Amino acid sequence: MDSFQALVARQDGDRITASVETLGPSDLPPGDVTIRVLFSSVNYKDALALTPKGGVVRDYPIVPGIDLTGEVVESQSPEFSVGDQVLAHGYQIGTGHHGGYAEYARLPADQVVALGALSPHEGAAIGTAGFTAAMSVQALIDWGITPDAGPVVVTGASGGVGSVSVDLLAAAGYQVVASSGKQSAAGMLKDLGAAEVIGRLPADPDAKPRPLAKARWAGAVDCVGGATLADVLSTVDYGGAVAASGLTGGPALHTTVMPFILRGVSLLGMDSVLMAIARRRELWALLGNSLKPRHLDAVSNDVDVKDVVGVLDQLRAGSYSGRAVVRVAGGF
Ligand SMILES: NC(=O)c1ccc[n+]([C@@H]2O[C@H](COP(=O)([O-])OP(=O)(O)OC[C@H]3O[C@@H](n4cnc5c(N)ncnc54)[C@H](OP(=O)(O)O)[C@@H]3O)[C@@H](O)[C@H]2O)c1
């Protein structure tokens, strides 16, 4: 590997630009596993990486792409051999050092996960968003929310975290209510197993928020944050829980203690970035087997890495549905 192609994001005054550049091995960060990247995916954080003041990238220039799947081509670690199929995400891949939108990546072995039963394409279709969906669903299950407890709402349902959450919850027997701003996504969400599709929450964004409103949900998977999370918290039933992972609706949370102290509602924080590697590998093993999303093909679309900026723009605008799998090998 003398040189390779990469999509590089650079800061230019107040603008962030992204273009295909030729890099060499010395451009890769230190690490004991070098991976020929086959696929990456598109996550909201990748859109933020190309947004001025997006707040996720430490220093430019950087190769974005917060997750990747591929094949080991060099390894100084006894854990991985040349030819192993692997994936990686979290730990500031694509935000603190070069990520998946390049033909090669280099990482510490303790950030690498064996793909196991998943193909590289399936691993990327799940990606960071699907992994976060699995974390969220597993958190509700571990909390003791059973399918007979009542409906579970998923916000941002047409997006990456949302769509995979709908799929996983429906497969586990939950009555899923999908909350989405896209009428066009209703068919897809029903196909994934949603019992009902409703609009974004709160239903009336201009109404004065109430600390407690009529209890509707046994639990919730929320990747939107902001006023949506506040609304969900105020409508979760006694003893329910909300697995919260995101901020597409804004980072501020204006709520009261009432849901917590009068209904025993719990707010469960989801962080896929710093999760310990042992737990990460366990959850990926489940994603390849008992927890494997049933409708990966229906929620994912392929895009060549050279065309990924257009998809990132759609994600930033909240207009993209499902998961975009980024073809890196052969995609420049
Ligand atoms: N904590 C973690 O470890 C972790 C991991 C992965 C992702 N995340 C976060 O989770 C969030 C979702 O990530 P993603 O990759 O799934 O993004 P995504 O594919 O863009 O999905 C986000 C969805 O949120 C909804 N949305 C967008 N703008 C909105 C707005 N202004 N108000 C209300 N809803 C809006 C849209 O769904 P509808 O049109 O269907 O309403 C959109 O499809 C992001 O904030 C991301 O940073 C966190």
CSV table of C-alpha atoms and ligand atoms in Angstrom, one decimal:
chain,number,residue,atom,x,y,z
A,1,MET,CA,0.0,0.0,0.0
A,2,ASP,CA,2.0,3.0,-1.3
A,3,SER,CA,-0.9,5.3,-1.5
A,4,PHE,CA,-4.7,5.2,-1.3
A,5,GLN,CA,-7.7,7.3,-1.8
A,6,ALA,CA,-9.6,9.1,1.0
A,7,LEU,CA,-12.3,11.6,1.4
A,8,VAL,CA,-10.7,14.4,3.4
A,9,ALA,CA,-12.6,17.2,5.2
A,10,ARG,CA,-10.7,20.4,5.6
A,11,GLN,CA,-11.5,23.7,7.4
A,12,ASP,CA,-11.3,26.7,5.1
A,13,GLY,CA,-12.2,29.8,7.2
A,14,ASP,CA,-15.9,29.3,8.2
A,15,ARG,CA,-16.4,26.5,5.7
A,16,ILE,CA,-15.7,22.8,5.8
A,17,THR,CA,-14.8,21.3,2.4
A,18,ALA,CA,-14.6,17.6,1.5
A,19,SER,CA,-12.8,16.2,-1.5
A,20,VAL,CA,-11.0,13.0,-2.6
A,21,GLU,CA,-7.3,13.1,-1.9
A,22,THR,CA,-4.4,10.7,-2.2
A,23,LEU,CA,-2.9,9.7,1.1
A,24,GLY,CA,0.0,7.5,2.1
A,25,PRO,CA,0.6,5.0,5.0
A,26,SER,CA,2.3,7.7,7.1
A,27,ASP,CA,-1.0,9.7,7.1
A,28,LEU,CA,-2.7,6.9,9.1
A,29,PRO,CA,-2.8,7.2,12.8
A,30,PRO,CA,-0.8,4.8,15.0
A,31,GLY,CA,-2.3,1.4,15.7
A,32,ASP,CA,-1.5,-2.3,15.5
A,33,VAL,CA,-4.2,-3.3,13.0
A,34,THR,CA,-4.4,-2.0,9.4
A,35,ILE,CA,-7.7,-2.6,7.7
A,36,ARG,CA,-8.6,-2.4,4.0
A,37,VAL,CA,-11.9,-0.7,4.3
A,38,LEU,CA,-14.8,-2.2,2.3
A,39,PHE,CA,-17.8,-0.3,3.7
A,40,SER,CA,-18.6,2.5,6.0
A,41,SER,CA,-21.9,4.2,6.6
A,42,VAL,CA,-23.6,7.5,7.1
A,43,ASN,CA,-24.4,8.7,10.6
A,44,TYR,CA,-25.7,12.0,11.9
A,45,LYS,CA,-22.3,12.6,13.4
A,46,ASP,CA,-20.7,12.4,10.0
A,47,ALA,CA,-23.0,15.2,8.9
A,48,LEU,CA,-21.9,17.2,11.9
A,49,ALA,CA,-18.2,16.6,11.0
A,50,LEU,CA,-18.9,18.5,7.7
A,51,THR,CA,-20.8,21.2,9.4
A,52,PRO,CA,-19.0,24.4,10.4
A,53,LYS,CA,-19.0,24.5,14.3
A,54,GLY,CA,-20.5,21.1,14.2
A,55,GLY,CA,-18.7,20.4,17.5
A,56,VAL,CA,-17.6,16.8,16.9
A,57,VAL,CA,-14.2,17.1,15.1
A,58,ARG,CA,-11.2,17.9,17.2
A,59,ASP,CA,-8.9,19.0,14.4
A,60,TYR,CA,-9.1,19.2,10.6
A,61,PRO,CA,-8.1,17.9,8.2
A,62,ILE,CA,-9.7,14.6,8.9
A,63,VAL,CA,-11.1,11.6,7.1
A,64,PRO,CA,-14.7,11.3,8.3
A,65,GLY,CA,-16.7,8.1,8.7
A,66,ILE,CA,-17.4,7.1,12.3
A,67,ASP,CA,-17.6,3.4,11.5
A,68,LEU,CA,-16.1,0.9,9.0
A,69,THR,CA,-16.0,-2.7,8.0
A,70,GLY,CA,-13.2,-4.5,6.1
A,71,GLU,CA,-10.4,-6.9,6.0
A,72,VAL,CA,-7.2,-7.0,8.1
A,73,VAL,CA,-4.1,-6.5,5.9
A,74,GLU,CA,-1.5,-6.0,8.6
A,75,SER,CA,-1.6,-7.0,12.3
A,76,GLN,CA,0.9,-6.7,15.1
A,77,SER,CA,-1.8,-8.0,17.5
A,78,PRO,CA,-2.2,-11.7,18.4
A,79,GLU,CA,-6.0,-11.0,18.4
A,80,PHE,CA,-6.2,-10.4,14.7
A,81,SER,CA,-4.7,-12.1,11.6
A,82,VAL,CA,-4.4,-11.0,8.0
A,83,GLY,CA,-7.6,-11.8,6.2
A,84,ASP,CA,-9.9,-11.4,9.3
A,85,GLN,CA,-13.1,-9.6,8.6
A,86,VAL,CA,-13.6,-6.9,11.2
A,87,LEU,CA,-15.6,-3.7,12.0
A,88,ALA,CA,-14.8,-0.7,14.2
A,89,HIS,CA,-16.7,2.3,15.5
A,90,GLY,CA,-16.6,4.7,18.5
A,91,TYR,CA,-13.5,5.8,20.3
A,92,GLN,CA,-13.4,9.0,18.1
A,93,ILE,CA,-12.9,7.1,14.8
A,94,GLY,CA,-13.7,9.8,12.2
A,95,THR,CA,-13.9,12.6,14.7
A,96,GLY,CA,-10.5,12.5,16.6
A,97,HIS,CA,-8.6,10.6,14.0
A,98,HIS,CA,-9.0,9.3,10.5
A,99,GLY,CA,-12.2,7.2,9.9
A,100,GLY,CA,-13.9,5.0,7.4
A,101,TYR,CA,-14.2,7.1,4.3
A,102,ALA,CA,-10.7,6.0,3.1
A,103,GLU,CA,-9.4,2.8,1.4
A,104,TYR,CA,-7.3,2.0,4.5
A,105,ALA,CA,-7.6,2.6,8.3
A,106,ARG,CA,-5.3,1.9,11.1
A,107,LEU,CA,-6.5,1.3,14.7
A,108,PRO,CA,-5.5,-0.2,18.1
A,109,ALA,CA,-6.6,-3.8,18.3
A,110,ASP,CA,-8.7,-3.0,21.4
A,111,GLN,CA,-11.0,-0.9,19.2
A,112,VAL,CA,-11.6,-3.7,16.6
A,113,VAL,CA,-14.4,-6.1,16.6
A,114,ALA,CA,-14.5,-9.4,14.6
A,115,LEU,CA,-17.5,-9.4,12.2
A,116,GLY,CA,-18.4,-12.9,13.1
A,117,ALA,CA,-21.6,-14.0,11.4
A,118,LEU,CA,-22.2,-10.7,9.7
A,119,SER,CA,-20.9,-9.8,6.2
A,120,PRO,CA,-19.0,-6.6,5.8
A,121,HIS,CA,-22.1,-5.1,4.1
A,122,GLU,CA,-24.4,-6.2,6.9
A,123,GLY,CA,-22.0,-4.8,9.5
A,124,ALA,CA,-22.0,-1.4,7.8
A,125,ALA,CA,-25.8,-1.4,7.3
A,126,ILE,CA,-26.1,-1.8,11.0
A,127,GLY,CA,-23.2,0.5,11.7
A,128,THR,CA,-23.1,3.0,14.6
A,129,ALA,CA,-26.8,3.8,14.3
A,130,GLY,CA,-27.9,0.2,14.4
A,131,PHE,CA,-25.6,-0.6,17.2
A,132,THR,CA,-27.1,2.4,19.2
A,133,ALA,CA,-30.5,1.0,18.4
A,134,ALA,CA,-29.5,-2.4,19.8
A,135,MET,CA,-28.1,-0.7,22.9
A,136,SER,CA,-31.3,1.2,23.4
A,137,VAL,CA,-33.6,-1.8,22.9
A,138,GLN,CA,-31.4,-3.9,25.2
A,139,ALA,CA,-31.5,-1.2,27.8
A,140,LEU,CA,-35.3,-1.2,27.9
A,141,ILE,CA,-35.4,-5.0,28.1
A,142,ASP,CA,-32.8,-5.0,30.9
A,143,TRP,CA,-34.8,-2.4,32.7
A,144,GLY,CA,-37.7,-4.9,32.7
A,145,ILE,CA,-40.0,-3.4,30.2
A,146,THR,CA,-41.8,-6.3,28.7
A,147,PRO,CA,-43.9,-6.4,25.5
A,148,ASP,CA,-47.1,-6.8,27.5
A,149,ALA,CA,-46.4,-3.5,29.4
A,150,GLY,CA,-47.9,-1.4,26.6
A,151,PRO,CA,-46.7,0.6,23.5
A,152,VAL,CA,-43.1,1.7,23.1
A,153,VAL,CA,-42.6,4.9,21.1
A,154,VAL,CA,-39.6,5.4,18.8
A,155,THR,CA,-38.8,9.0,17.9
A,156,GLY,CA,-36.8,10.0,14.8
A,157,ALA,CA,-38.2,6.7,13.5
A,158,SER,CA,-37.3,7.0,9.9
A,159,GLY,CA,-33.6,7.7,10.6
A,160,GLY,CA,-30.8,5.3,11.3
A,161,VAL,CA,-31.2,4.7,15.1
A,162,GLY,CA,-35.0,5.0,14.8
A,163,SER,CA,-35.6,2.6,11.9
A,164,VAL,CA,-33.4,-0.2,13.3
A,165,SER,CA,-35.0,0.3,16.7
A,166,VAL,CA,-38.5,-0.2,15.2
A,167,ASP,CA,-37.2,-3.3,13.5
A,168,LEU,CA,-35.6,-4.7,16.7
A,169,LEU,CA,-38.5,-3.9,19.0
A,170,ALA,CA,-41.1,-5.3,16.7
A,171,ALA,CA,-39.1,-8.5,16.3
A,172,ALA,CA,-39.0,-8.8,20.1
A,173,GLY,CA,-42.8,-8.6,20.3
A,174,TYR,CA,-43.3,-5.0,21.4
A,175,GLN,CA,-46.2,-2.9,20.1
A,176,VAL,CA,-44.2,-0.1,18.4
A,177,VAL,CA,-45.4,3.4,17.7
A,178,ALA,CA,-43.1,5.1,15.3
A,179,SER,CA,-43.0,8.9,15.5
A,180,SER,CA,-41.7,10.4,12.3
A,181,GLY,CA,-41.8,13.8,10.5
A,182,LYS,CA,-41.9,12.0,7.1
A,183,GLN,CA,-45.3,10.9,5.8
A,184,SER,CA,-43.4,9.2,3.0
A,185,ALA,CA,-41.7,6.8,5.5
A,186,ALA,CA,-44.9,5.5,6.9
A,187,GLY,CA,-45.0,2.5,4.6
A,188,MET,CA,-41.4,1.5,5.4
A,189,LEU,CA,-42.0,1.9,9.1
A,190,LYS,CA,-45.1,-0.4,8.9
A,191,ASP,CA,-43.1,-2.9,6.9
A,192,LEU,CA,-40.5,-2.9,9.7
A,193,GLY,CA,-43.2,-3.8,12.2
A,194,ALA,CA,-44.6,-0.5,13.5
A,195,ALA,CA,-48.1,-1.0,14.8
A,196,GLU,CA,-48.8,2.7,14.3
A,197,VAL,CA,-47.1,5.7,12.7
A,198,ILE,CA,-47.6,9.1,14.2
A,199,GLY,CA,-46.1,12.5,13.5
A,200,ARG,CA,-43.2,14.1,15.4
A,201,LEU,CA,-43.6,14.8,19.1
A,202,PRO,CA,-44.8,17.0,20.6
A,203,ALA,CA,-47.9,16.9,18.4
A,204,ASP,CA,-48.4,20.6,18.9
A,205,PRO,CA,-44.9,22.3,19.1
A,206,ASP,CA,-46.5,25.6,20.0
A,207,ALA,CA,-48.5,24.3,23.0
A,208,LYS,CA,-47.1,25.1,26.5
A,209,PRO,CA,-45.3,21.9,27.6
A,210,ARG,CA,-46.9,20.1,30.6
A,211,PRO,CA,-44.7,18.5,33.3
A,212,LEU,CA,-47.0,15.4,33.2
A,213,ALA,CA,-49.5,14.6,30.5
A,214,LYS,CA,-51.7,11.5,29.8
A,215,ALA,CA,-49.5,8.4,30.1
A,216,ARG,CA,-49.1,6.7,26.7
A,217,TRP,CA,-45.9,4.7,26.6
A,218,ALA,CA,-44.4,1.9,28.5
A,219,GLY,CA,-41.1,2.9,27.2
A,220,ALA,CA,-39.3,4.9,24.5
A,221,VAL,CA,-36.3,5.0,22.3
A,222,ASP,CA,-35.4,8.6,21.7
A,223,CYS,CA,-32.7,9.9,19.4
A,224,VAL,CA,-34.1,13.4,18.9
A,225,GLY,CA,-33.7,15.0,22.3
A,226,GLY,CA,-34.9,18.6,22.8
A,227,ALA,CA,-38.7,19.2,23.0
A,228,THR,CA,-39.3,15.7,21.8
A,229,LEU,CA,-37.6,14.1,24.7
A,230,ALA,CA,-39.3,16.4,27.1
A,231,ASP,CA,-42.7,15.5,25.6
A,232,VAL,CA,-41.9,11.7,25.8
A,233,LEU,CA,-40.8,12.0,29.4
A,234,SER,CA,-44.0,13.6,30.3
A,235,THR,CA,-46.1,10.8,28.7
A,236,VAL,CA,-44.3,7.7,29.8
A,237,ASP,CA,-46.4,5.5,32.1
A,238,TYR,CA,-45.6,4.6,35.7
A,239,GLY,CA,-42.2,2.8,36.1
A,240,GLY,CA,-41.4,3.2,32.4
A,241,ALA,CA,-38.0,4.2,30.9
A,242,VAL,CA,-36.6,6.2,28.0
A,243,ALA,CA,-33.4,5.2,26.3
A,244,ALA,CA,-32.0,8.6,25.1
A,245,SER,CA,-29.1,8.7,22.5
A,246,GLY,CA,-29.4,11.8,20.3
A,247,LEU,CA,-30.0,15.4,19.7
A,248,THR,CA,-31.3,15.9,16.1
A,249,GLY,CA,-34.1,18.1,17.7
A,250,GLY,CA,-31.6,20.0,19.9
A,251,PRO,CA,-29.4,19.4,22.9
A,252,ALA,CA,-31.4,21.4,25.4
A,253,LEU,CA,-33.8,19.5,27.7
A,254,HIS,CA,-36.5,21.6,29.4
A,255,THR,CA,-38.4,19.3,31.7
A,256,THR,CA,-39.3,19.0,35.4
A,257,VAL,CA,-38.6,16.3,38.0
A,258,MET,CA,-42.3,15.3,37.9
A,259,PRO,CA,-42.0,12.3,35.6
A,260,PHE,CA,-39.2,10.9,37.8
A,261,ILE,CA,-40.7,11.5,41.2
A,262,LEU,CA,-44.4,11.0,40.5
A,263,ARG,CA,-44.2,8.2,37.9
A,264,GLY,CA,-40.9,6.6,38.7
A,265,VAL,CA,-39.8,7.2,35.1
A,266,SER,CA,-36.2,6.6,34.3
A,267,LEU,CA,-34.0,8.3,31.7
A,268,LEU,CA,-31.3,5.9,30.5
A,269,GLY,CA,-28.3,7.5,28.8
A,270,MET,CA,-26.9,5.7,25.7
A,271,ASP,CA,-23.3,6.2,24.7
A,272,SER,CA,-21.8,4.1,21.9
A,273,VAL,CA,-18.5,6.0,21.7
A,274,LEU,CA,-16.7,5.1,24.9
A,275,MET,CA,-18.5,1.8,25.6
A,276,ALA,CA,-15.9,-0.8,26.8
A,277,ILE,CA,-14.7,-3.1,24.0
A,278,ALA,CA,-15.7,-6.3,25.8
A,279,ARG,CA,-19.4,-5.2,26.0
A,280,ARG,CA,-19.2,-3.8,22.5
A,281,ARG,CA,-18.0,-7.2,21.1
A,282,GLU,CA,-20.7,-9.0,23.1
A,283,LEU,CA,-23.5,-6.8,21.6
A,284,TRP,CA,-22.1,-7.1,18.1
A,285,ALA,CA,-22.1,-10.9,18.5
A,286,LEU,CA,-25.8,-10.7,19.4
A,287,LEU,CA,-26.4,-8.4,16.4
A,288,GLY,CA,-25.0,-11.2,14.2
A,289,ASN,CA,-27.3,-13.8,15.8
A,290,SER,CA,-30.4,-13.4,18.0
A,291,LEU,CA,-30.6,-9.6,17.7
A,292,LYS,CA,-29.9,-9.4,14.0
A,293,PRO,CA,-32.2,-6.8,12.4
A,294,ARG,CA,-34.7,-8.6,10.1
A,295,HIS,CA,-35.0,-5.9,7.5
A,296,LEU,CA,-31.5,-4.6,6.8
A,297,ASP,CA,-32.1,-4.7,3.1
A,298,ALA,CA,-35.3,-2.7,3.4
A,299,VAL,CA,-33.7,0.1,5.4
A,300,SER,CA,-30.4,0.4,3.7
A,301,ASN,CA,-29.3,2.0,0.4
A,302,ASP,CA,-25.8,1.9,-1.1
A,303,VAL,CA,-23.9,5.0,-2.0
A,304,ASP,CA,-20.3,5.4,-3.4
A,305,VAL,CA,-18.0,7.2,-1.0
A,306,LYS,CA,-17.3,9.8,-3.7
A,307,ASP,CA,-21.1,10.7,-3.6
A,308,VAL,CA,-21.5,10.7,0.2
A,309,VAL,CA,-21.6,14.4,0.7
A,310,GLY,CA,-25.0,14.7,-0.9
A,311,VAL,CA,-26.4,12.1,1.5
A,312,LEU,CA,-24.8,13.9,4.5
A,313,ASP,CA,-26.6,17.1,3.4
A,314,GLN,CA,-29.9,15.2,3.4
A,315,LEU,CA,-29.2,13.8,6.8
A,316,ARG,CA,-28.4,17.2,8.2
A,317,ALA,CA,-31.7,18.5,6.8
A,318,GLY,CA,-33.5,15.6,8.4
A,319,SER,CA,-34.8,14.4,5.0
A,320,TYR,CA,-33.0,11.1,4.7
A,321,SER,CA,-34.7,7.8,5.5
A,322,GLY,CA,-33.0,4.6,6.8
A,323,ARG,CA,-29.3,3.7,6.6
A,324,ALA,CA,-26.9,4.7,3.9
A,325,VAL,CA,-24.1,2.0,3.4
A,326,VAL,CA,-21.0,3.7,1.9
A,327,ARG,CA,-19.1,1.7,-0.7
A,328,VAL,CA,-15.5,2.5,0.0
A,329,ALA,CA,-13.6,-0.2,-1.9
A,330,GLY,CA,-14.4,0.6,-5.5
A,331,GLY,CA,-16.3,3.7,-4.5
A,332,PHE,CA,-13.8,6.4,-5.4
B,1,LIG,N1,-25.3,8.4,21.9
B,1,LIG,C1,-24.7,7.7,20.9
B,1,LIG,O1,-23.8,6.9,21.2
B,1,LIG,C2,-25.2,7.9,19.6
B,1,LIG,C3,-25.0,6.9,18.6
B,1,LIG,C4,-25.5,7.1,17.3
B,1,LIG,C5,-26.3,8.2,17.1
B,1,LIG,N2,-26.5,9.2,18.0
B,1,LIG,C6,-27.3,10.3,17.8
B,1,LIG,O2,-28.6,9.9,17.5
B,1,LIG,C7,-29.2,10.9,16.7
B,1,LIG,C8,-29.8,10.1,15.4
B,1,LIG,O3,-28.7,9.6,14.7
B,1,LIG,P1,-28.9,8.9,13.3
B,1,LIG,O4,-27.6,8.6,12.7
B,1,LIG,O5,-30.0,8.0,13.4
B,1,LIG,O6,-29.5,10.2,12.5
B,1,LIG,P2,-30.5,10.3,11.3
B,1,LIG,O7,-30.5,9.1,10.4
B,1,LIG,O8,-30.4,11.6,10.7
B,1,LIG,O9,-31.9,10.2,12.0
B,1,LIG,C9,-32.4,11.2,12.8
B,1,LIG,C10,-33.9,11.4,12.7
B,1,LIG,O10,-34.3,12.5,13.6
B,1,LIG,C11,-35.4,13.1,13.0
B,1,LIG,N3,-35.2,14.5,13.0
B,1,LIG,C12,-34.3,15.2,12.2
B,1,LIG,N4,-34.3,16.5,12.5
B,1,LIG,C13,-35.2,16.7,13.4
B,1,LIG,C14,-35.7,17.8,14.1
B,1,LIG,N5,-35.3,19.0,13.9
B,1,LIG,N6,-36.7,17.6,15.0
B,1,LIG,C15,-37.1,16.4,15.3
B,1,LIG,N7,-36.7,15.3,14.7
B,1,LIG,C16,-35.8,15.4,13.7
B,1,LIG,C17,-35.7,12.5,11.6
B,1,LIG,O11,-36.6,11.5,11.7
B,1,LIG,P3,-38.1,11.6,11.3
B,1,LIG,O12,-38.2,12.5,10.1
B,1,LIG,O13,-38.6,10.2,11.1
B,1,LIG,O14,-38.8,12.3,12.4
B,1,LIG,C18,-34.3,12.0,11.3
B,1,LIG,O15,-34.4,11.0,10.3
B,1,LIG,C19,-28.2,11.9,16.3
B,1,LIG,O16,-28.3,13.0,17.2
B,1,LIG,C20,-26.9,11.2,16.6
B,1,LIG,O17,-25.8,12.1,16.9
B,1,LIG,C21,-25.9,9.0,19.3
